[in-house]
JSON list of C-alpha atoms in Angstrom, two decimals:
[
{"chain": "A", "resi": 1, "resn": "UNK", "atom": "CA", "xyz": [73.65, 118.21, 102.33]},
{"chain": "A", "resi": 2, "resn": "UNK", "atom": "CA", "xyz": [74.84, 121.66, 103.37]},
{"chain": "A", "resi": 3, "resn": "UNK", "atom": "CA", "xyz": [72.44, 121.89, 106.31]},
{"chain": "A", "resi": 4, "resn": "UNK", "atom": "CA", "xyz": [73.56, 118.46, 107.54]},
{"chain": "A", "resi": 5, "resn": "UNK", "atom": "CA", "xyz": [77.24, 119.38, 108.00]},
{"chain": "A", "resi": 6, "resn": "UNK", "atom": "CA", "xyz": [78.62, 121.37, 110.93]},
{"chain": "A", "resi": 7, "resn": "UNK", "atom": "CA", "xyz": [82.23, 120.07, 111.00]},
{"chain": "A", "resi": 8, "resn": "UNK", "atom": "CA", "xyz": [84.71, 120.60, 108.17]},
{"chain": "A", "resi": 9, "resn": "UNK", "atom": "CA", "xyz": [87.91, 118.52, 108.03]},
{"chain": "A", "resi": 10, "resn": "UNK", "atom": "CA", "xyz": [90.62, 119.39, 105.54]},
{"chain": "A", "resi": 11, "resn": "UNK", "atom": "CA", "xyz": [93.94, 117.84, 104.70]},
{"chain": "A", "resi": 12, "resn": "UNK", "atom": "CA", "xyz": [96.90, 120.22, 104.36]},
{"chain": "A", "resi": 13, "resn": "UNK", "atom": "CA", "xyz": [99.48, 119.14, 101.78]},
{"chain": "A", "resi": 14, "resn": "UNK", "atom": "CA", "xyz": [98.24, 119.13, 98.17]},
{"chain": "A", "resi": 15, "resn": "UNK", "atom": "CA", "xyz": [94.81, 120.17, 99.43]},
{"chain": "A", "resi": 16, "resn": "UNK", "atom": "CA", "xyz": [95.03, 123.64, 100.97]},
{"chain": "A", "resi": 17, "resn": "UNK", "atom": "CA", "xyz": [97.82, 124.43, 98.54]},
{"chain": "A", "resi": 18, "resn": "UNK", "atom": "CA", "xyz": [98.30, 122.91, 95.07]},
{"chain": "A", "resi": 19, "resn": "UNK", "atom": "CA", "xyz": [100.08, 119.69, 94.29]},
{"chain": "A", "resi": 20, "resn": "UNK", "atom": "CA", "xyz": [103.34, 120.32, 92.49]},
{"chain": "A", "resi": 21, "resn": "UNK", "atom": "CA", "xyz": [104.01, 123.55, 94.38]},
{"chain": "A", "resi": 22, "resn": "UNK", "atom": "CA", "xyz": [107.52, 124.56, 95.45]},
{"chain": "A", "resi": 23, "resn": "UNK", "atom": "CA", "xyz": [106.60, 123.59, 99.02]},
{"chain": "A", "resi": 24, "resn": "UNK", "atom": "CA", "xyz": [105.56, 120.11, 97.95]},
{"chain": "A", "resi": 25, "resn": "UNK", "atom": "CA", "xyz": [108.89, 119.74, 96.16]},
{"chain": "A", "resi": 26, "resn": "UNK", "atom": "CA", "xyz": [110.76, 120.74, 99.32]},
{"chain": "A", "resi": 27, "resn": "UNK", "atom": "CA", "xyz": [108.78, 118.25, 101.40]},
{"chain": "A", "resi": 28, "resn": "UNK", "atom": "CA", "xyz": [109.57, 115.44, 99.01]},
{"chain": "A", "resi": 29, "resn": "UNK", "atom": "CA", "xyz": [113.25, 116.32, 98.97]},
{"chain": "A", "resi": 30, "resn": "UNK", "atom": "CA", "xyz": [113.34, 116.64, 102.78]},
{"chain": "A", "resi": 31, "resn": "UNK", "atom": "CA", "xyz": [111.73, 113.25, 103.33]},
{"chain": "A", "resi": 32, "resn": "UNK", "atom": "CA", "xyz": [114.00, 111.55, 100.79]},
{"chain": "A", "resi": 33, "resn": "UNK", "atom": "CA", "xyz": [117.09, 113.18, 102.32]},
{"chain": "A", "resi": 34, "resn": "UNK", "atom": "CA", "xyz": [116.02, 112.03, 105.79]},
{"chain": "A", "resi": 35, "resn": "UNK", "atom": "CA", "xyz": [115.46, 108.47, 104.55]},
{"chain": "A", "resi": 36, "resn": "UNK", "atom": "CA", "xyz": [118.80, 108.50, 102.73]},
{"chain": "A", "resi": 37, "resn": "UNK", "atom": "CA", "xyz": [120.61, 109.63, 105.88]},
{"chain": "A", "resi": 38, "resn": "UNK", "atom": "CA", "xyz": [118.96, 107.17, 108.25]},
{"chain": "A", "resi": 39, "resn": "UNK", "atom": "CA", "xyz": [119.26, 104.20, 105.88]},
{"chain": "A", "resi": 40, "resn": "UNK", "atom": "CA", "xyz": [122.72, 105.02, 104.54]},
{"chain": "A", "resi": 41, "resn": "UNK", "atom": "CA", "xyz": [121.83, 105.27, 100.87]},
{"chain": "A", "resi": 42, "resn": "UNK", "atom": "CA", "xyz": [121.63, 107.79, 98.03]},
{"chain": "A", "resi": 43, "resn": "UNK", "atom": "CA", "xyz": [118.47, 109.54, 96.81]},
{"chain": "A", "resi": 44, "resn": "UNK", "atom": "CA", "xyz": [117.75, 106.78, 94.29]},
{"chain": "A", "resi": 45, "resn": "UNK", "atom": "CA", "xyz": [117.84, 104.18, 97.04]},
{"chain": "A", "resi": 46, "resn": "UNK", "atom": "CA", "xyz": [115.87, 106.49, 99.31]},
{"chain": "A", "resi": 47, "resn": "UNK", "atom": "CA", "xyz": [113.04, 106.68, 96.76]},
{"chain": "A", "resi": 48, "resn": "UNK", "atom": "CA", "xyz": [112.76, 102.91, 96.71]},
{"chain": "A", "resi": 49, "resn": "UNK", "atom": "CA", "xyz": [112.89, 102.60, 100.49]},
{"chain": "A", "resi": 50, "resn": "UNK", "atom": "CA", "xyz": [110.44, 105.48, 100.98]},
{"chain": "A", "resi": 51, "resn": "UNK", "atom": "CA", "xyz": [107.93, 103.85, 98.62]},
{"chain": "A", "resi": 52, "resn": "UNK", "atom": "CA", "xyz": [108.24, 100.57, 100.54]},
{"chain": "A", "resi": 53, "resn": "UNK", "atom": "CA", "xyz": [107.81, 102.32, 103.90]},
{"chain": "A", "resi": 54, "resn": "UNK", "atom": "CA", "xyz": [104.69, 104.17, 102.75]},
{"chain": "A", "resi": 55, "resn": "UNK", "atom": "CA", "xyz": [103.19, 101.01, 101.24]},
{"chain": "A", "resi": 56, "resn": "UNK", "atom": "CA", "xyz": [103.73, 98.98, 104.42]},
{"chain": "A", "resi": 57, "resn": "UNK", "atom": "CA", "xyz": [103.38, 101.54, 107.22]},
{"chain": "A", "resi": 58, "resn": "UNK", "atom": "CA", "xyz": [101.38, 104.45, 105.78]},
{"chain": "A", "resi": 59, "resn": "UNK", "atom": "CA", "xyz": [104.10, 107.10, 106.11]},
{"chain": "A", "resi": 60, "resn": "UNK", "atom": "CA", "xyz": [107.87, 107.25, 105.84]},
{"chain": "A", "resi": 61, "resn": "UNK", "atom": "CA", "xyz": [108.04, 108.43, 109.45]},
{"chain": "A", "resi": 62, "resn": "UNK", "atom": "CA", "xyz": [106.16, 105.49, 110.92]},
{"chain": "A", "resi": 63, "resn": "UNK", "atom": "CA", "xyz": [108.11, 103.07, 108.77]},
{"chain": "A", "resi": 64, "resn": "UNK", "atom": "CA", "xyz": [111.41, 104.57, 109.90]},
{"chain": "A", "resi": 65, "resn": "UNK", "atom": "CA", "xyz": [110.35, 104.32, 113.54]},
{"chain": "A", "resi": 66, "resn": "UNK", "atom": "CA", "xyz": [109.42, 100.66, 113.19]},
{"chain": "A", "resi": 67, "resn": "UNK", "atom": "CA", "xyz": [112.37, 99.52, 111.08]},
{"chain": "A", "resi": 68, "resn": "UNK", "atom": "CA", "xyz": [115.10, 101.75, 112.49]},
{"chain": "A", "resi": 69, "resn": "UNK", "atom": "CA", "xyz": [113.72, 102.90, 115.88]},
{"chain": "A", "resi": 70, "resn": "UNK", "atom": "CA", "xyz": [114.24, 106.50, 114.74]},
{"chain": "A", "resi": 71, "resn": "UNK", "atom": "CA", "xyz": [113.09, 109.35, 116.96]},
{"chain": "A", "resi": 72, "resn": "UNK", "atom": "CA", "xyz": [110.15, 111.05, 115.19]},
{"chain": "A", "resi": 73, "resn": "UNK", "atom": "CA", "xyz": [111.28, 114.56, 116.10]},
{"chain": "A", "resi": 74, "resn": "UNK", "atom": "CA", "xyz": [114.71, 113.84, 114.65]},
{"chain": "A", "resi": 75, "resn": "UNK", "atom": "CA", "xyz": [113.15, 112.54, 111.45]},
{"chain": "A", "resi": 76, "resn": "UNK", "atom": "CA", "xyz": [110.93, 115.64, 111.13]},
{"chain": "A", "resi": 77, "resn": "UNK", "atom": "CA", "xyz": [113.90, 117.95, 111.63]},
{"chain": "A", "resi": 78, "resn": "UNK", "atom": "CA", "xyz": [113.98, 118.67, 107.90]},
{"chain": "A", "resi": 79, "resn": "UNK", "atom": "CA", "xyz": [110.81, 120.75, 108.29]},
{"chain": "A", "resi": 80, "resn": "UNK", "atom": "CA", "xyz": [112.83, 123.41, 110.12]},
{"chain": "A", "resi": 81, "resn": "UNK", "atom": "CA", "xyz": [114.89, 123.91, 106.98]},
{"chain": "A", "resi": 82, "resn": "UNK", "atom": "CA", "xyz": [111.94, 124.39, 104.63]},
{"chain": "A", "resi": 83, "resn": "UNK", "atom": "CA", "xyz": [111.40, 127.80, 103.04]},
{"chain": "A", "resi": 84, "resn": "UNK", "atom": "CA", "xyz": [107.71, 128.46, 103.63]},
{"chain": "A", "resi": 85, "resn": "UNK", "atom": "CA", "xyz": [107.87, 131.83, 101.91]},
{"chain": "A", "resi": 86, "resn": "UNK", "atom": "CA", "xyz": [107.23, 129.99, 98.63]},
{"chain": "A", "resi": 87, "resn": "UNK", "atom": "CA", "xyz": [103.55, 130.00, 99.68]},
{"chain": "A", "resi": 88, "resn": "UNK", "atom": "CA", "xyz": [101.49, 133.15, 99.25]},
{"chain": "A", "resi": 89, "resn": "UNK", "atom": "CA", "xyz": [98.13, 134.18, 100.75]},
{"chain": "A", "resi": 90, "resn": "UNK", "atom": "CA", "xyz": [95.01, 132.69, 99.18]},
{"chain": "A", "resi": 91, "resn": "UNK", "atom": "CA", "xyz": [92.22, 135.26, 99.77]},
{"chain": "A", "resi": 92, "resn": "UNK", "atom": "CA", "xyz": [89.62, 133.25, 97.83]},
{"chain": "A", "resi": 93, "resn": "UNK", "atom": "CA", "xyz": [90.20, 130.16, 99.95]},
{"chain": "A", "resi": 94, "resn": "UNK", "atom": "CA", "xyz": [90.26, 132.22, 103.14]},
{"chain": "A", "resi": 95, "resn": "UNK", "atom": "CA", "xyz": [86.89, 133.78, 102.31]},
{"chain": "A", "resi": 96, "resn": "UNK", "atom": "CA", "xyz": [85.38, 130.40, 101.41]},
{"chain": "A", "resi": 97, "resn": "UNK", "atom": "CA", "xyz": [86.57, 128.84, 104.68]},
{"chain": "A", "resi": 98, "resn": "UNK", "atom": "CA", "xyz": [85.33, 131.79, 106.73]},
{"chain": "A", "resi": 99, "resn": "UNK", "atom": "CA", "xyz": [81.83, 131.37, 105.30]},
{"chain": "A", "resi": 100, "resn": "UNK", "atom": "CA", "xyz": [81.51, 127.73, 106.34]},
{"chain": "A", "resi": 101, "resn": "UNK", "atom": "CA", "xyz": [79.21, 127.25, 109.34]},
{"chain": "A", "resi": 102, "resn": "UNK", "atom": "CA", "xyz": [80.47, 125.25, 112.31]},
{"chain": "A", "resi": 103, "resn": "UNK", "atom": "CA", "xyz": [83.95, 124.03, 113.21]},
{"chain": "A", "resi": 104, "resn": "UNK", "atom": "CA", "xyz": [86.93, 123.63, 110.86]},
{"chain": "A", "resi": 105, "resn": "UNK", "atom": "CA", "xyz": [89.95, 121.38, 111.42]},
{"chain": "A", "resi": 106, "resn": "UNK", "atom": "CA", "xyz": [93.17, 120.50, 109.64]},
{"chain": "A", "resi": 107, "resn": "UNK", "atom": "CA", "xyz": [93.80, 116.74, 109.78]},
{"chain": "A", "resi": 108, "resn": "UNK", "atom": "CA", "xyz": [97.31, 115.99, 108.52]},
{"chain": "A", "resi": 109, "resn": "UNK", "atom": "CA", "xyz": [99.96, 113.30, 108.50]},
{"chain": "A", "resi": 110, "resn": "UNK", "atom": "CA", "xyz": [102.50, 116.10, 108.90]},
{"chain": "A", "resi": 111, "resn": "UNK", "atom": "CA", "xyz": [103.38, 117.93, 112.08]},
{"chain": "A", "resi": 112, "resn": "UNK", "atom": "CA", "xyz": [101.70, 120.86, 113.81]},
{"chain": "A", "resi": 113, "resn": "UNK", "atom": "CA", "xyz": [104.82, 122.93, 113.13]},
{"chain": "A", "resi": 114, "resn": "UNK", "atom": "CA", "xyz": [104.56, 122.29, 109.41]},
{"chain": "A", "resi": 115, "resn": "UNK", "atom": "CA", "xyz": [100.83, 123.02, 109.41]},
{"chain": "A", "resi": 116, "resn": "UNK", "atom": "CA", "xyz": [101.23, 126.25, 111.36]},
{"chain": "A", "resi": 117, "resn": "UNK", "atom": "CA", "xyz": [103.93, 127.55, 109.03]},
{"chain": "A", "resi": 118, "resn": "UNK", "atom": "CA", "xyz": [101.94, 126.71, 105.91]},
{"chain": "A", "resi": 119, "resn": "UNK", "atom": "CA", "xyz": [98.64, 128.08, 107.24]},
{"chain": "A", "resi": 120, "resn": "UNK", "atom": "CA", "xyz": [100.32, 131.31, 108.27]},
{"chain": "A", "resi": 121, "resn": "UNK", "atom": "CA", "xyz": [101.78, 131.85, 104.79]},
{"chain": "A", "resi": 122, "resn": "UNK", "atom": "CA", "xyz": [98.44, 131.01, 103.14]},
{"chain": "A", "resi": 123, "resn": "UNK", "atom": "CA", "xyz": [96.61, 133.46, 105.40]},
{"chain": "A", "resi": 124, "resn": "UNK", "atom": "CA", "xyz": [94.39, 130.70, 106.77]},
{"chain": "A", "resi": 125, "resn": "UNK", "atom": "CA", "xyz": [95.47, 130.44, 110.43]},
{"chain": "A", "resi": 126, "resn": "UNK", "atom": "CA", "xyz": [92.40, 132.13, 111.90]},
{"chain": "A", "resi": 127, "resn": "UNK", "atom": "CA", "xyz": [90.00, 130.05, 109.82]},
{"chain": "A", "resi": 128, "resn": "UNK", "atom": "CA", "xyz": [90.69, 126.77, 111.63]},
{"chain": "A", "resi": 129, "resn": "UNK", "atom": "CA", "xyz": [89.74, 125.75, 115.16]},
{"chain": "A", "resi": 130, "resn": "UNK", "atom": "CA", "xyz": [92.62, 123.30, 115.58]},
{"chain": "A", "resi": 131, "resn": "UNK", "atom": "CA", "xyz": [95.17, 121.03, 113.88]},
{"chain": "A", "resi": 132, "resn": "UNK", "atom": "CA", "xyz": [95.36, 117.27, 114.41]},
{"chain": "A", "resi": 133, "resn": "UNK", "atom": "CA", "xyz": [98.80, 116.03, 113.37]},
{"chain": "A", "resi": 134, "resn": "UNK", "atom": "CA", "xyz": [100.77, 112.79, 113.24]},
{"chain": "A", "resi": 135, "resn": "UNK", "atom": "CA", "xyz": [101.98, 113.30, 116.81]},
{"chain": "A", "resi": 136, "resn": "UNK", "atom": "CA", "xyz": [98.42, 113.76, 118.13]},
{"chain": "A", "resi": 137, "resn": "UNK", "atom": "CA", "xyz": [97.55, 110.49, 116.41]},
{"chain": "A", "resi": 138, "resn": "UNK", "atom": "CA", "xyz": [100.26, 108.66, 118.40]},
{"chain": "A", "resi": 139, "resn": "UNK", "atom": "CA", "xyz": [102.30, 108.52, 115.18]},
{"chain": "A", "resi": 140, "resn": "UNK", "atom": "CA", "xyz": [99.63, 106.38, 113.49]},
{"chain": "A", "resi": 141, "resn": "UNK", "atom": "CA", "xyz": [98.76, 108.09, 110.18]},
{"chain": "A", "resi": 142, "resn": "UNK", "atom": "CA", "xyz": [95.73, 108.33, 108.00]},
{"chain": "A", "resi": 143, "resn": "UNK", "atom": "CA", "xyz": [94.16, 106.11, 106.68]},
{"chain": "A", "resi": 144, "resn": "UNK", "atom": "CA", "xyz": [94.37, 103.83, 109.74]},
{"chain": "A", "resi": 145, "resn": "UNK", "atom": "CA", "xyz": [91.28, 103.53, 111.94]},
{"chain": "A", "resi": 146, "resn": "UNK", "atom": "CA", "xyz": [93.29, 104.28, 115.11]},
{"chain": "A", "resi": 147, "resn": "UNK", "atom": "CA", "xyz": [94.17, 107.71, 113.72]},
{"chain": "A", "resi": 148, "resn": "UNK", "atom": "CA", "xyz": [90.62, 108.53, 112.65]},
{"chain": "A", "resi": 149, "resn": "UNK", "atom": "CA", "xyz": [89.17, 107.31, 115.94]},
{"chain": "A", "resi": 150, "resn": "UNK", "atom": "CA", "xyz": [91.61, 109.44, 117.93]},
{"chain": "A", "resi": 151, "resn": "UNK", "atom": "CA", "xyz": [90.74, 112.48, 115.83]},
{"chain": "A", "resi": 152, "resn": "UNK", "atom": "CA", "xyz": [86.97, 111.99, 116.16]},
{"chain": "A", "resi": 153, "resn": "UNK", "atom": "CA", "xyz": [87.22, 111.38, 119.90]},
{"chain": "A", "resi": 154, "resn": "UNK", "atom": "CA", "xyz": [89.47, 114.35, 120.60]},
{"chain": "A", "resi": 155, "resn": "UNK", "atom": "CA", "xyz": [87.05, 116.81, 119.04]},
{"chain": "A", "resi": 156, "resn": "UNK", "atom": "CA", "xyz": [83.78, 114.93, 119.74]},
{"chain": "A", "resi": 157, "resn": "UNK", "atom": "CA", "xyz": [82.91, 114.79, 116.04]},
{"chain": "A", "resi": 158, "resn": "UNK", "atom": "CA", "xyz": [79.76, 113.11, 114.74]},
{"chain": "A", "resi": 159, "resn": "UNK", "atom": "CA", "xyz": [80.78, 111.59, 111.38]},
{"chain": "A", "resi": 160, "resn": "UNK", "atom": "CA", "xyz": [77.25, 111.92, 110.03]},
{"chain": "A", "resi": 161, "resn": "UNK", "atom": "CA", "xyz": [77.53, 115.70, 110.39]},
{"chain": "A", "resi": 162, "resn": "UNK", "atom": "CA", "xyz": [81.09, 116.04, 109.09]},
{"chain": "A", "resi": 163, "resn": "UNK", "atom": "CA", "xyz": [82.70, 116.58, 105.69]},
{"chain": "A", "resi": 164, "resn": "UNK", "atom": "CA", "xyz": [86.29, 115.55, 104.97]},
{"chain": "A", "resi": 165, "resn": "UNK", "atom": "CA", "xyz": [88.39, 116.84, 102.06]},
{"chain": "A", "resi": 166, "resn": "UNK", "atom": "CA", "xyz": [91.66, 115.17, 101.05]},
{"chain": "A", "resi": 167, "resn": "UNK", "atom": "CA", "xyz": [93.80, 114.63, 97.96]},
{"chain": "A", "resi": 168, "resn": "UNK", "atom": "CA", "xyz": [94.23, 110.88, 98.57]},
{"chain": "A", "resi": 169, "resn": "UNK", "atom": "CA", "xyz": [91.28, 108.58, 97.97]},
{"chain": "A", "resi": 170, "resn": "UNK", "atom": "CA", "xyz": [92.64, 106.01, 100.42]},
{"chain": "A", "resi": 171, "resn": "UNK", "atom": "CA", "xyz": [92.32, 108.58, 103.22]},
{"chain": "A", "resi": 172, "resn": "UNK", "atom": "CA", "xyz": [88.63, 109.11, 102.46]},
{"chain": "A", "resi": 173, "resn": "UNK", "atom": "CA", "xyz": [87.44, 105.49, 102.30]},
{"chain": "A", "resi": 174, "resn": "UNK", "atom": "CA", "xyz": [87.05, 104.91, 106.05]},
{"chain": "A", "resi": 175, "resn": "UNK", "atom": "CA", "xyz": [85.55, 108.37, 106.80]},
{"chain": "A", "resi": 176, "resn": "UNK", "atom": "CA", "xyz": [82.94, 107.68, 104.09]},
{"chain": "A", "resi": 177, "resn": "UNK", "atom": "CA", "xyz": [82.19, 104.28, 105.62]},
{"chain": "A", "resi": 178, "resn": "UNK", "atom": "CA", "xyz": [81.68, 106.01, 108.96]},
{"chain": "A", "resi": 179, "resn": "UNK", "atom": "CA", "xyz": [79.07, 108.28, 107.40]},
{"chain": "A", "resi": 180, "resn": "UNK", "atom": "CA", "xyz": [81.03, 111.39, 106.45]},
{"chain": "A", "resi": 181, "resn": "UNK", "atom": "CA", "xyz": [80.55, 113.42, 103.31]},
{"chain": "A", "resi": 182, "resn": "UNK", "atom": "CA", "xyz": [83.86, 113.14, 101.47]},
{"chain": "A", "resi": 183, "resn": "UNK", "atom": "CA", "xyz": [85.48, 115.17, 98.69]},
{"chain": "A", "resi": 184, "resn": "UNK", "atom": "CA", "xyz": [88.56, 114.13, 96.71]},
{"chain": "A", "resi": 185, "resn": "UNK", "atom": "CA", "xyz": [90.80, 116.95, 95.52]},
{"chain": "A", "resi": 186, "resn": "UNK", "atom": "CA", "xyz": [92.02, 115.98, 92.06]},
{"chain": "A", "resi": 187, "resn": "UNK", "atom": "CA", "xyz": [93.77, 119.14, 90.75]},
{"chain": "A", "resi": 188, "resn": "UNK", "atom": "CA", "xyz": [92.91, 117.80, 87.28]},
{"chain": "A", "resi": 189, "resn": "UNK", "atom": "CA", "xyz": [90.37, 119.76, 85.22]},
{"chain": "A", "resi": 190, "resn": "UNK", "atom": "CA", "xyz": [87.12, 117.92, 84.65]},
{"chain": "A", "resi": 191, "resn": "UNK", "atom": "CA", "xyz": [86.08, 116.98, 81.12]},
{"chain": "A", "resi": 192, "resn": "UNK", "atom": "CA", "xyz": [83.22, 119.47, 81.13]},
{"chain": "A", "resi": 193, "resn": "UNK", "atom": "CA", "xyz": [85.11, 122.22, 82.92]},
{"chain": "A", "resi": 194, "resn": "UNK", "atom": "CA", "xyz": [82.97, 122.17, 86.07]},
{"chain": "A", "resi": 195, "resn": "UNK", "atom": "CA", "xyz": [84.81, 122.91, 89.34]},
{"chain": "A", "resi": 196, "resn": "UNK", "atom": "CA", "xyz": [83.29, 119.98, 91.28]},
{"chain": "A", "resi": 197, "resn": "UNK", "atom": "CA", "xyz": [81.07, 116.96, 90.67]},
{"chain": "A", "resi": 198, "resn": "UNK", "atom": "CA", "xyz": [78.97, 114.72, 92.89]},
{"chain": "A", "resi": 199, "resn": "UNK", "atom": "CA", "xyz": [79.94, 111.16, 91.96]},
{"chain": "A", "resi": 200, "resn": "UNK", "atom": "CA", "xyz": [77.81, 109.25, 94.48]},
{"chain": "A", "resi": 201, "resn": "UNK", "atom": "CA", "xyz": [75.72, 110.00, 97.57]},
{"chain": "A", "resi": 202, "resn": "UNK", "atom": "CA", "xyz": [77.90, 112.03, 99.95]},
{"chain": "A", "resi": 203, "resn": "UNK", "atom": "CA", "xyz": [80.92, 111.69, 97.61]},
{"chain": "A", "resi": 204, "resn": "UNK", "atom": "CA", "xyz": [82.44, 114.46, 95.51]},
{"chain": "A", "resi": 205, "resn": "UNK", "atom": "CA", "xyz": [85.38, 115.16, 93.23]},
{"chain": "A", "resi": 206, "resn": "UNK", "atom": "CA", "xyz": [86.77, 118.68, 93.41]},
{"chain": "A", "resi": 207, "resn": "UNK", "atom": "CA", "xyz": [89.01, 120.64, 91.07]},
{"chain": "A", "resi": 208, "resn": "UNK", "atom": "CA", "xyz": [88.43, 124.11, 92.56]},
{"chain": "A", "resi": 209, "resn": "UNK", "atom": "CA", "xyz": [88.38, 124.07, 96.36]},
{"chain": "A", "resi": 210, "resn": "UNK", "atom": "CA", "xyz": [87.21, 127.67, 96.96]},
{"chain": "A", "resi": 211, "resn": "UNK", "atom": "CA", "xyz": [84.35, 127.19, 94.49]},
{"chain": "A", "resi": 212, "resn": "UNK", "atom": "CA", "xyz": [83.30, 123.93, 96.16]},
{"chain": "A", "resi": 213, "resn": "UNK", "atom": "CA", "xyz": [83.41, 125.44, 99.65]},
{"chain": "A", "resi": 214, "resn": "UNK", "atom": "CA", "xyz": [81.39, 128.37, 98.34]},
{"chain": "A", "resi": 215, "resn": "UNK", "atom": "CA", "xyz": [78.75, 125.93, 97.14]},
{"chain": "A", "resi": 216, "resn": "UNK", "atom": "CA", "xyz": [78.71, 124.18, 100.52]},
{"chain": "A", "resi": 217, "resn": "UNK", "atom": "CA", "xyz": [78.19, 127.46, 102.37]},
{"chain": "A", "resi": 218, "resn": "UNK", "atom": "CA", "xyz": [75.49, 128.58, 99.95]},
{"chain": "A", "resi": 219, "resn": "UNK", "atom": "CA", "xyz": [77.47, 131.45, 98.46]}
]
């Protein structure tokens, strides 16, 4: 499998940094506060509305645009108030990414600004060729085909020679159907303590991302 892959596609949030981190908490609070403000409700109401928007439209942002005609840049304004210093460099992940042959991309439902800030704090900026964000996808998020097609076209990616890593299984279903190798980040220790497992042809579950990338690069 390793010799067949020359393009590496990684999600950002809860993938390149752990789920439950202080940054993830800030993102959740920022999104809920934005929803509360635009829909005129409290945080309890915002949680209900946000869940409905994600279920129907894929992301809170797209749902807010459709149901309230909200400007996306205004909605994403909360990112400018996030404290990214809660992230620290990850030398092990940086080394594992650097050893991967071929091109490396971040594919995120967030914004380029958010990705750039997070990558800089993690010490990973130089290890990616580019970032494809929600704006580049014409505000259509993963897991929709329009988003994936735009991403593949922009960077001339052959799915059969690509691997995609994400923390949401729904985001990996279509890439796998298109022929990609996919890996689901679980952040939950496996029963036998192994850092990654192959669960089907071209499908993996991963608990330790640097270890998995090291395997892929033959380290």
